[in-house]
Coordinates of C-alpha atoms (C1' of nucleotides) in Angstrom, one line a residue:
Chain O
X1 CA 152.2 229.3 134.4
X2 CA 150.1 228.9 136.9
X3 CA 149.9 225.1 137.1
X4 CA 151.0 225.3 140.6
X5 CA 153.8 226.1 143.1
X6 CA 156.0 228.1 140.4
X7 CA 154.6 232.1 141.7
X8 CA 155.3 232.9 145.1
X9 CA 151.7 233.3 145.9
X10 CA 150.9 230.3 144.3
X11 CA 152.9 229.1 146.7
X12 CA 151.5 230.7 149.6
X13 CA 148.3 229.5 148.4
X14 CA 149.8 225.6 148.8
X15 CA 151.3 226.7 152.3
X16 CA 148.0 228.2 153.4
X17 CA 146.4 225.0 152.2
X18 CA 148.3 222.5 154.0
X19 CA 147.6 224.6 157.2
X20 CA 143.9 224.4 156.7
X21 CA 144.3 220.5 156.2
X22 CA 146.4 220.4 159.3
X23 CA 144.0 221.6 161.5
X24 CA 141.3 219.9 160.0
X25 CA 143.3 216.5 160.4
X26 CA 143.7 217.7 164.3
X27 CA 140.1 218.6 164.4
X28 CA 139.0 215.1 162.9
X29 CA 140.9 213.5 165.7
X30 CA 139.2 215.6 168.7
X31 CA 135.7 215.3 167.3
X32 CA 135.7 212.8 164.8
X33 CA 135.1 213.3 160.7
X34 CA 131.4 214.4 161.2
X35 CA 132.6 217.2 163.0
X36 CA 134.7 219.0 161.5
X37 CA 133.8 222.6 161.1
X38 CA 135.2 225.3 158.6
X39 CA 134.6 228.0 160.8
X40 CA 136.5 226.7 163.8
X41 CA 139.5 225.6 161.7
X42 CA 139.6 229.3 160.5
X43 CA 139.7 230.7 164.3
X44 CA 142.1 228.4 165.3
X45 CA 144.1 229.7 162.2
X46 CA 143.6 232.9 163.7
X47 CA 141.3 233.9 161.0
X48 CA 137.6 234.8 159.8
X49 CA 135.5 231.7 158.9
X50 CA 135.0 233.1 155.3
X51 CA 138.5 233.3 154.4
X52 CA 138.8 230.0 154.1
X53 CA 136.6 230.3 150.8
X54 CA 139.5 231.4 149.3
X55 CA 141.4 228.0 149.2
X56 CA 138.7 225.6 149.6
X57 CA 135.2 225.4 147.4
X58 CA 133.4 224.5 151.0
X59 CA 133.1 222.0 153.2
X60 CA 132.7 219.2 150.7
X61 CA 135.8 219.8 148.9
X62 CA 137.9 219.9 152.0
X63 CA 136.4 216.8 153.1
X64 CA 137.2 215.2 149.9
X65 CA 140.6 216.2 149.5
X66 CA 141.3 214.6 152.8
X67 CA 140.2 211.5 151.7
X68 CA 142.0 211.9 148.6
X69 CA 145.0 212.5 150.6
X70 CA 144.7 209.7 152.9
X71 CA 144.6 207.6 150.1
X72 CA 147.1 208.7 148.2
X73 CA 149.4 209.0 151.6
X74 CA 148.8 204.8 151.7
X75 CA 149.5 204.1 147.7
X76 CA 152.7 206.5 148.3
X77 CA 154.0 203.8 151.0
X78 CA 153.1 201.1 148.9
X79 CA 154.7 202.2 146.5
X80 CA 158.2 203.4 148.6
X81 CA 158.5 200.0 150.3
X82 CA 158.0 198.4 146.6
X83 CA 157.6 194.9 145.5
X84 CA 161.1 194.0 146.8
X85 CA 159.4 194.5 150.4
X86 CA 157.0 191.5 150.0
X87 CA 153.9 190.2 151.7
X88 CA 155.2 190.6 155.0
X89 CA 156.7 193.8 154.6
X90 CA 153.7 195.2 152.6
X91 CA 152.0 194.3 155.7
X92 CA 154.2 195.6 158.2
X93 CA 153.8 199.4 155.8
X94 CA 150.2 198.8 155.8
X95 CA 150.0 197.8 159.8
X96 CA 152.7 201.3 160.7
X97 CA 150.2 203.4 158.3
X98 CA 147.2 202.7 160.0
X99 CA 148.9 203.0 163.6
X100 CA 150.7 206.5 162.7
X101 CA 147.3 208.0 162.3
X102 CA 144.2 206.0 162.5
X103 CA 141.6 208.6 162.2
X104 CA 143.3 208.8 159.0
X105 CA 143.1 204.8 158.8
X106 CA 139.3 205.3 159.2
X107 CA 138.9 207.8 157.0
X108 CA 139.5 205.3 153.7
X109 CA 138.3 202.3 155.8
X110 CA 135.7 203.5 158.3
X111 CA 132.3 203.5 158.2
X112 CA 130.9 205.5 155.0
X113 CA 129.0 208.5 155.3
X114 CA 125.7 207.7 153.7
X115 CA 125.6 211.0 151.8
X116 CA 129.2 211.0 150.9
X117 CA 130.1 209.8 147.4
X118 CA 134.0 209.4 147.5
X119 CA 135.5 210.9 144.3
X120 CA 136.2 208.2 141.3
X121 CA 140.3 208.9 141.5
X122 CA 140.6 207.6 144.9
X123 CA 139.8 203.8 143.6
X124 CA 142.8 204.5 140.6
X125 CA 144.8 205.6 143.9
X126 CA 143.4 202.7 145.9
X127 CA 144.3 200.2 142.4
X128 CA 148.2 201.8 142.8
X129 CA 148.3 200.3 146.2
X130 CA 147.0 196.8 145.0
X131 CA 149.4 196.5 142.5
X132 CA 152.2 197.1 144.3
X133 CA 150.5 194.0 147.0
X134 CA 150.2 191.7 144.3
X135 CA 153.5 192.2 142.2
X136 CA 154.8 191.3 145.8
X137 CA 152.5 188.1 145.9
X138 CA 153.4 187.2 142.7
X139 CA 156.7 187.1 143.2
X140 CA 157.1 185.8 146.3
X141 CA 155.6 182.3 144.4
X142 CA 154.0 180.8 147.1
X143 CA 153.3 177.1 147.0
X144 CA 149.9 176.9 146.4
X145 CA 148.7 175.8 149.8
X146 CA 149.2 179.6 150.7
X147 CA 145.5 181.5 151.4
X148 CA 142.3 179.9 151.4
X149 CA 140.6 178.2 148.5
X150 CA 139.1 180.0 146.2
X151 CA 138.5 177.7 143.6
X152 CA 134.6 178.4 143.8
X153 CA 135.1 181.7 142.0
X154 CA 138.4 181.3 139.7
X155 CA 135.9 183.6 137.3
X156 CA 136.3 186.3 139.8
X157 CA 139.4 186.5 140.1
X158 CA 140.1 186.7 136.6
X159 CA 137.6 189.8 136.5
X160 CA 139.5 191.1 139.6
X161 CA 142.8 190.4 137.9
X162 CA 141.6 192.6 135.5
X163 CA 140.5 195.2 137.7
X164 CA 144.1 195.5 139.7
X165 CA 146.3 195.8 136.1
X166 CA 148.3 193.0 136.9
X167 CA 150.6 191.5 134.2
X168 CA 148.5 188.9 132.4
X169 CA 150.4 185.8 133.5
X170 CA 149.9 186.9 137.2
X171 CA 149.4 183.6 139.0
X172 CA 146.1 183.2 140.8
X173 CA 148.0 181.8 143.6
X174 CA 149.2 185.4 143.9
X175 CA 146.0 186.8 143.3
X176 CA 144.3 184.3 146.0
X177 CA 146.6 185.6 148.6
X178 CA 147.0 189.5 147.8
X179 CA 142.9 189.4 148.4
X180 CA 143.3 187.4 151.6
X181 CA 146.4 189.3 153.3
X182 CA 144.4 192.3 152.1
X183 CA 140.8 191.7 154.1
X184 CA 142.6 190.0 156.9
X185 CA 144.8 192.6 157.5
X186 CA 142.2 194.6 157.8
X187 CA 139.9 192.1 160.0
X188 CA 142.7 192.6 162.6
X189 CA 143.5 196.4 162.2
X190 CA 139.4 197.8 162.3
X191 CA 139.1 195.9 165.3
X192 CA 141.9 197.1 167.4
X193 CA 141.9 200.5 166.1
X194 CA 138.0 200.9 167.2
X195 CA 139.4 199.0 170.3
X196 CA 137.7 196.3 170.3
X197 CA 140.6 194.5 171.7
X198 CA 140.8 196.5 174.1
X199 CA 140.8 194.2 177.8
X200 CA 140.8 190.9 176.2
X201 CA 144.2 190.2 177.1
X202 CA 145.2 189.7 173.6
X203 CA 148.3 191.9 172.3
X204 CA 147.1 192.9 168.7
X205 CA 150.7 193.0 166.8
X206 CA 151.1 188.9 167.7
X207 CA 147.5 188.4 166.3
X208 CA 148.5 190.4 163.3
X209 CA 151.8 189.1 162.9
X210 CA 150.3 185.4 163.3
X211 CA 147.8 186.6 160.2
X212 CA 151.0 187.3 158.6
X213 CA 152.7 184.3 159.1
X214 CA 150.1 182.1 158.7
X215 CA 150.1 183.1 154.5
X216 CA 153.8 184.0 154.0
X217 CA 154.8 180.9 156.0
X218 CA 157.7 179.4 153.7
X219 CA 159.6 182.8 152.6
Chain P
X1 CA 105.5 197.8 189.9
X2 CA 106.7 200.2 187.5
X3 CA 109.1 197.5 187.0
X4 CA 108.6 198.1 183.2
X5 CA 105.7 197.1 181.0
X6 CA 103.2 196.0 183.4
X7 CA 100.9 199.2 183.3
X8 CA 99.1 200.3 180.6
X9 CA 101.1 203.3 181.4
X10 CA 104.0 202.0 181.1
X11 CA 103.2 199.8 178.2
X12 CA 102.5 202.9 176.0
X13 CA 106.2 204.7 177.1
X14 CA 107.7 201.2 175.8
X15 CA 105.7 201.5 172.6
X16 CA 106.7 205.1 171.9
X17 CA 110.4 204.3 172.7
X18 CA 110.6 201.5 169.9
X19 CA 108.9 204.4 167.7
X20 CA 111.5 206.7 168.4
X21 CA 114.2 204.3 168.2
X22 CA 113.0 203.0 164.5
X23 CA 112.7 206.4 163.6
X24 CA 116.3 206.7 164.6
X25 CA 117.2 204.2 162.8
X26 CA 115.6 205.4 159.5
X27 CA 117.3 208.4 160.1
X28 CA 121.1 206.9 160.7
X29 CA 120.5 205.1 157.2
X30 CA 119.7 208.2 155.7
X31 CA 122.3 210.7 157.4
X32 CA 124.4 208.6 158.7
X33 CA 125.0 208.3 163.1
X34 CA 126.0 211.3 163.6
X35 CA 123.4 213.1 162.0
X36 CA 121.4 211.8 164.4
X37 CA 118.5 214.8 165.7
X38 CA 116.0 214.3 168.4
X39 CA 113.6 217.0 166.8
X40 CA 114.1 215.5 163.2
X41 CA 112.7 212.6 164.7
X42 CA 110.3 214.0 166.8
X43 CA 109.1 215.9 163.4
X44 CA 108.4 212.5 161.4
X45 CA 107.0 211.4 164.3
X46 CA 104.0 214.2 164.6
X47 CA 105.5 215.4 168.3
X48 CA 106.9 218.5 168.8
X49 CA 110.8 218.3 169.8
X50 CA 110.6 218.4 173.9
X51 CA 108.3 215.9 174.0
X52 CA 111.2 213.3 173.5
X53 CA 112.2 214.1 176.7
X54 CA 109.7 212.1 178.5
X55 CA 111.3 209.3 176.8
X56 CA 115.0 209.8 176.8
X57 CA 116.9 212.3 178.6
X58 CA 119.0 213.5 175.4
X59 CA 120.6 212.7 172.5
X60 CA 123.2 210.7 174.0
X61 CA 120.6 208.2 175.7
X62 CA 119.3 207.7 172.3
X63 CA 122.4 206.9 170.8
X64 CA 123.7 205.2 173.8
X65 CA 120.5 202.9 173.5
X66 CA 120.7 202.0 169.8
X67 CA 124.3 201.1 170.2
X68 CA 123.2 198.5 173.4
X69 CA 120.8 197.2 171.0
X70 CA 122.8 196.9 168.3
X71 CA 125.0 194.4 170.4
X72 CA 121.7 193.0 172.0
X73 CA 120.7 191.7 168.8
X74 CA 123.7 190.2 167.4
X75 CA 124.3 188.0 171.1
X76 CA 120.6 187.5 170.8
X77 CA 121.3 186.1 167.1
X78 CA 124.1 183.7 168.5
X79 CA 122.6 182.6 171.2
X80 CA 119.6 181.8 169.8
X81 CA 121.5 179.6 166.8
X82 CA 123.9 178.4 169.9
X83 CA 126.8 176.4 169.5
X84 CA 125.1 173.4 168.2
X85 CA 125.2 175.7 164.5
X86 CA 128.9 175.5 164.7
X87 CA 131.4 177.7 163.5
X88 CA 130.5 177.6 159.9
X89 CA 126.9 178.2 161.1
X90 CA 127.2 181.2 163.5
X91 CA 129.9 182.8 160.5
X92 CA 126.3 182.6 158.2
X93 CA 124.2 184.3 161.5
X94 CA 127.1 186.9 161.7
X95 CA 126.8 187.6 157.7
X96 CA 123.1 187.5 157.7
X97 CA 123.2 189.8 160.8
X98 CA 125.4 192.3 159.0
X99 CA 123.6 192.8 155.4
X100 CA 120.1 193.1 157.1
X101 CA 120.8 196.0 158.5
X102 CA 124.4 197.6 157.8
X103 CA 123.9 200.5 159.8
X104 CA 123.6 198.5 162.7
X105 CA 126.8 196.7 161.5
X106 CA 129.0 199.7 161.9
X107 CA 127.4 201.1 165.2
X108 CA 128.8 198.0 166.7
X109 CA 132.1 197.7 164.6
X110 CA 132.3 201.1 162.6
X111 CA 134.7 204.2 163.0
X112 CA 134.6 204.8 166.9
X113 CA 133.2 208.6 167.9
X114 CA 136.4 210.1 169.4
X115 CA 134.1 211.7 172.3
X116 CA 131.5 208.8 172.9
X117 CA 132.6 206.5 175.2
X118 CA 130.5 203.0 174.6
X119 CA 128.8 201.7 178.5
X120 CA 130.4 199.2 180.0
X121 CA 127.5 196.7 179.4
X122 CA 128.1 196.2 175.9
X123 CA 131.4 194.3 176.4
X124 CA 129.2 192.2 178.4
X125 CA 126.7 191.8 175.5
X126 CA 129.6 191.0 173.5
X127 CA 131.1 188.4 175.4
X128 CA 127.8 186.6 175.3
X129 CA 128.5 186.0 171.9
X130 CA 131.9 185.3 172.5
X131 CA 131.1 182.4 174.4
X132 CA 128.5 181.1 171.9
X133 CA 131.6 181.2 169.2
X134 CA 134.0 179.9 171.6
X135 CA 131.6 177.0 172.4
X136 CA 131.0 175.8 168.7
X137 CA 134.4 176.1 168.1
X138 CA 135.5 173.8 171.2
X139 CA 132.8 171.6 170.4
X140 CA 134.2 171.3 166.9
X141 CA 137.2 169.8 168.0
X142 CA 139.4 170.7 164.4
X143 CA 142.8 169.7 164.2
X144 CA 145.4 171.5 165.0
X145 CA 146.4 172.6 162.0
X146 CA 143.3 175.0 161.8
X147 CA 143.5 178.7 161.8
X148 CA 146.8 180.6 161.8
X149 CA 150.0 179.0 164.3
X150 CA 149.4 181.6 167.3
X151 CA 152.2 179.8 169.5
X152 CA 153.5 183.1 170.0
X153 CA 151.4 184.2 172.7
X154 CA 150.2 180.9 174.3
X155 CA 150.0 183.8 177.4
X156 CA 147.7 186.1 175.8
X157 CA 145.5 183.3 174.9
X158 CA 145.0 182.2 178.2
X159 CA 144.4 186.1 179.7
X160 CA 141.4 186.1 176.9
X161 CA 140.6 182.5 177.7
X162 CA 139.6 184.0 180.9
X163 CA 137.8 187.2 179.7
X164 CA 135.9 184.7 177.5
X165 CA 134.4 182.9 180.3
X166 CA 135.2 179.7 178.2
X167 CA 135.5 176.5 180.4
X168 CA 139.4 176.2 181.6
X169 CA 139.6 173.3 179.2
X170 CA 138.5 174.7 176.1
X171 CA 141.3 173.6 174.1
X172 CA 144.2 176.3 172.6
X173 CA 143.2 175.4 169.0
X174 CA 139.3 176.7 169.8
X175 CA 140.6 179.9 171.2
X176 CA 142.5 180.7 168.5
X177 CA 139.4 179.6 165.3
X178 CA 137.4 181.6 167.3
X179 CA 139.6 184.5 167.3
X180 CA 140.8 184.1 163.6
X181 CA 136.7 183.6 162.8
X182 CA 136.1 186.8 164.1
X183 CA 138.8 188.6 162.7
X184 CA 138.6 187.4 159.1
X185 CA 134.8 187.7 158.9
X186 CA 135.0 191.0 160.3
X187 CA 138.0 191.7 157.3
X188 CA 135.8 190.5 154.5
X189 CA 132.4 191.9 155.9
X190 CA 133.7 195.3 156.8
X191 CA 135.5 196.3 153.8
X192 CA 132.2 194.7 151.5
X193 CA 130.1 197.0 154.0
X194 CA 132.1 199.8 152.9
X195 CA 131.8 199.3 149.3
X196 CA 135.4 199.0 148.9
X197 CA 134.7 196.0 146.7
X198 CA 132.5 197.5 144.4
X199 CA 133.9 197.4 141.0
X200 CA 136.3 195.2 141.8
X201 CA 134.6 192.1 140.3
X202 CA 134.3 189.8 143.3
X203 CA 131.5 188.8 144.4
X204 CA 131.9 189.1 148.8
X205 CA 129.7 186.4 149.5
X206 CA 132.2 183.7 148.0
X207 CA 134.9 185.5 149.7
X208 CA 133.2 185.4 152.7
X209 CA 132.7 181.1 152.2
X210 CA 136.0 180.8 151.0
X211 CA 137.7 182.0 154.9
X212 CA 135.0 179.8 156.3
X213 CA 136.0 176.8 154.3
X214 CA 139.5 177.6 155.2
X215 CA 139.1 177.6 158.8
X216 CA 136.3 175.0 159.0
X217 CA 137.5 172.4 156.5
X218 CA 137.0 169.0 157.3
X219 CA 133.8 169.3 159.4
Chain L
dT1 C1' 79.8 205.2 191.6
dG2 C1' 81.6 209.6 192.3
dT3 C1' 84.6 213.1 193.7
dA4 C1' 89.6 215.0 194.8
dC5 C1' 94.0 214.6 193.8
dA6 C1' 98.4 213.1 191.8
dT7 C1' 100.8 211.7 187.8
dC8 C1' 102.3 212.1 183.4
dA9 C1' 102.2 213.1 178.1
dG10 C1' 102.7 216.7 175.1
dT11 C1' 102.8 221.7 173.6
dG12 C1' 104.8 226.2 172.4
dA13 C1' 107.8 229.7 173.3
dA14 C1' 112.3 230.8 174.2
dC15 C1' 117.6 230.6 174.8
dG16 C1' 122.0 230.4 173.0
dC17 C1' 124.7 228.3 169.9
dG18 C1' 127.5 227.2 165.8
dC19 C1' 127.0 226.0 161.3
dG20 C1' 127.8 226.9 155.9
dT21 C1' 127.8 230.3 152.9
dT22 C1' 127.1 235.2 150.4
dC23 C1' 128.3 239.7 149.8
dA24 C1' 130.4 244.2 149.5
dC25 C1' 134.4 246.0 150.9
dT26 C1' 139.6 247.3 152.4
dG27 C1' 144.6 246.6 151.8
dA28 C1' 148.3 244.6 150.2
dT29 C1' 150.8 242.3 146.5
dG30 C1' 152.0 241.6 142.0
dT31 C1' 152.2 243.1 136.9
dA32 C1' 152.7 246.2 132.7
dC33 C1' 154.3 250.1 130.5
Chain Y
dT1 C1' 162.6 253.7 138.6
dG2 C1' 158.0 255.1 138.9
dT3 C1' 153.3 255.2 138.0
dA4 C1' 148.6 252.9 136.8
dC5 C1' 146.1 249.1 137.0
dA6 C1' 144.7 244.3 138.0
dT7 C1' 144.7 240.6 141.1
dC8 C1' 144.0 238.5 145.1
dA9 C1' 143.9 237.7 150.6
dG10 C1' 141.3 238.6 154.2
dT11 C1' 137.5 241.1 157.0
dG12 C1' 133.0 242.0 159.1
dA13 C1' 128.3 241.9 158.7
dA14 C1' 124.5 239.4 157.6
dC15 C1' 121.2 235.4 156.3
dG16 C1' 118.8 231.5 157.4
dC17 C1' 119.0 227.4 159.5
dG18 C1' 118.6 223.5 162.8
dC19 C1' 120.4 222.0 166.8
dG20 C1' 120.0 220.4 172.0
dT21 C1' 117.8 221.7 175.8
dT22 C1' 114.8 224.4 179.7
dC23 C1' 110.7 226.0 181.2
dA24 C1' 106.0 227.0 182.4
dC25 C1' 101.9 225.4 181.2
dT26 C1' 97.5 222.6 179.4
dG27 C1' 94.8 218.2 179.3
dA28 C1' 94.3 213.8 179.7
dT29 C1' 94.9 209.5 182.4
dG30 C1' 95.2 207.0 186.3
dT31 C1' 94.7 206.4 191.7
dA32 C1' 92.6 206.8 196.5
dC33 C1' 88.9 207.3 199.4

DNA sequence: TGTACATCAGTGAACGCGCGTTCACTGATGTAC
DNA sequence: TGTACATCAGTGAACGCGCGTTCACTGATGTAC
């Protein structure tokens, strides 16, 4: 008992919770992550400021369980597309993610709040989502041309193959481009979502789907 | 007169101004941007708050100054390595410029403040550097076959051919390594910023020579 | 060189604000017999 | 079914804090004759 969701108050509880992070998603997207305020997501819940103390430890916590969430919202699409969806499709989940909600993009990727130590479980979360991305590289089999060179650091990779779980016979070919699709993905995605694009003529889904092609050419 | 620095006067106001700003600076390394308080500052300074007023007419001058010179420095770091350094070259002044001082990295390319709206100047600045890329990579004259295949939007590249103030016959292929230069670097350097490779057994340096080699090969 | 005036740096007090968080307390909801 | 008790949601007052910003004022520095 008591592990969550079975009483109806527990319930309540979870209901009253996902309010409070509602609000607090709306609020991160009016004044940005630094900004958000217990006390103003209780009035605009129509209640007192310490009420909230109830559901949440303070501030902190309900900062950290938003970037929990955020990351766990990205593994779970990862993980619903599967390895049957491949590079390119892995892409296109990871490219409609950060679109949907890109305060919530920024939020695993942005700019880290010097203070703010992220909680340890977010990198298992983050190492779901990589797994998925290179069981997808993998099999896909590239021709080794795929991706740049990494030869330089082959020692690397094997640490990093460690890192991600992969199966042990992982090719590094797979490896090489998982890492590659994964920073350049993002090269393309931090720039236009901080709008750095923004009157240079350039349509950001062509440059991203150009990214795409240029290391799943051949599937 | 009173054109700036001539007078003694006016000298001093300068000096005091870089004093404030460095102490801003400190201060964004330690709390982060938007932690960012004109009478913290004016605290470690030995002035009492109001006397920052003299020198900037709020908060959001500050920040609206360290964000110009934030850009101001990284053109002045591509300009002053020109195009002669070459793609490969100005990707090292772009690294360099980003681990010396990653705070400034992210007020240029970090998580955008949803109310702050950046001047208009700064797209200026950052055209300057544009060009500088832009430049080294028309004078590099690679084959074809370098960077991803953007033949998609041959239209999009000619709109930013113009933004870019490139000469009308900088050739389609330098357009596009400058563009996936910029976009890749920014992949690699942002998410190494962030610590997201941090226990990850990489080392983001090689990473980081590995997308130059692969857009740069054969120079 | 000296005097009269204008300019400007910096101070200290004050205003109003919203923040995170604590505490003692009221009412309602659930549980046990 | 009803009563007695425990649990828990939510309130309102309060604390202490630091923030941005304004205002009237003091002293020092520069300028004009």
């Amino acid at each position: 008992m008591a592990d969550g969701g079975s009483t109806p108050r527990e319930r309540y509880r979870q209901q009253i919770r996902a309010e409070v992070k509602e609000c607090a998603r709306e609020q991160i997207a009016t004044a940005g992550a630094s900004g958000l305020s217990l006390n103003a997501i209780a009035k605009r819940m129509g209640m007192s400021g310490p009420a909230l103390y109830r559901y949440f430890a303070g501030r902190d916590e309900l900062i950290t369980e938003l970037v929990r969430d955020a990351y766990r919202s990205l593994a779970d699409a990862f993980v619903a597309a599967g390895e049957e969806a491949g590079p390119a499709g892995l892409a296109e989940v990871l490219r409609r993610w950060a679109l949907e909600d890109p305060h919530r993009y920024f939020l695993v990727y942005g700019t880290p709040v010097p203070g703010y130590e992220a909680p340890e479980d977010v990198t298992v979360i983050a190492g779901e989502m990589m797994t998925v991305l290179l069981g997808a590289c993998a099999a896909a089999a590239l021709p080794a041309a795929a991706g740049p060179d990494f030869h330089a650091f082959e020692a690397d990779l094997a640490a990093h193959h460690a890192w991600a779980g992969a199966h042990p016979d992982t090719p590094p070919a797979a490896l090489r481009l998982a890492l590659a699709l994964w920073t350049r993905l993002h090269g393309v995605l931090s720039l236009e979502l901080a709008g750095h694009f923004t009157g240079m003529g350039l349509d950001p889904a062509l440059m991203y789907a150009a990214e795409v092609e240029a290391l799943t050419a051949g599937e």
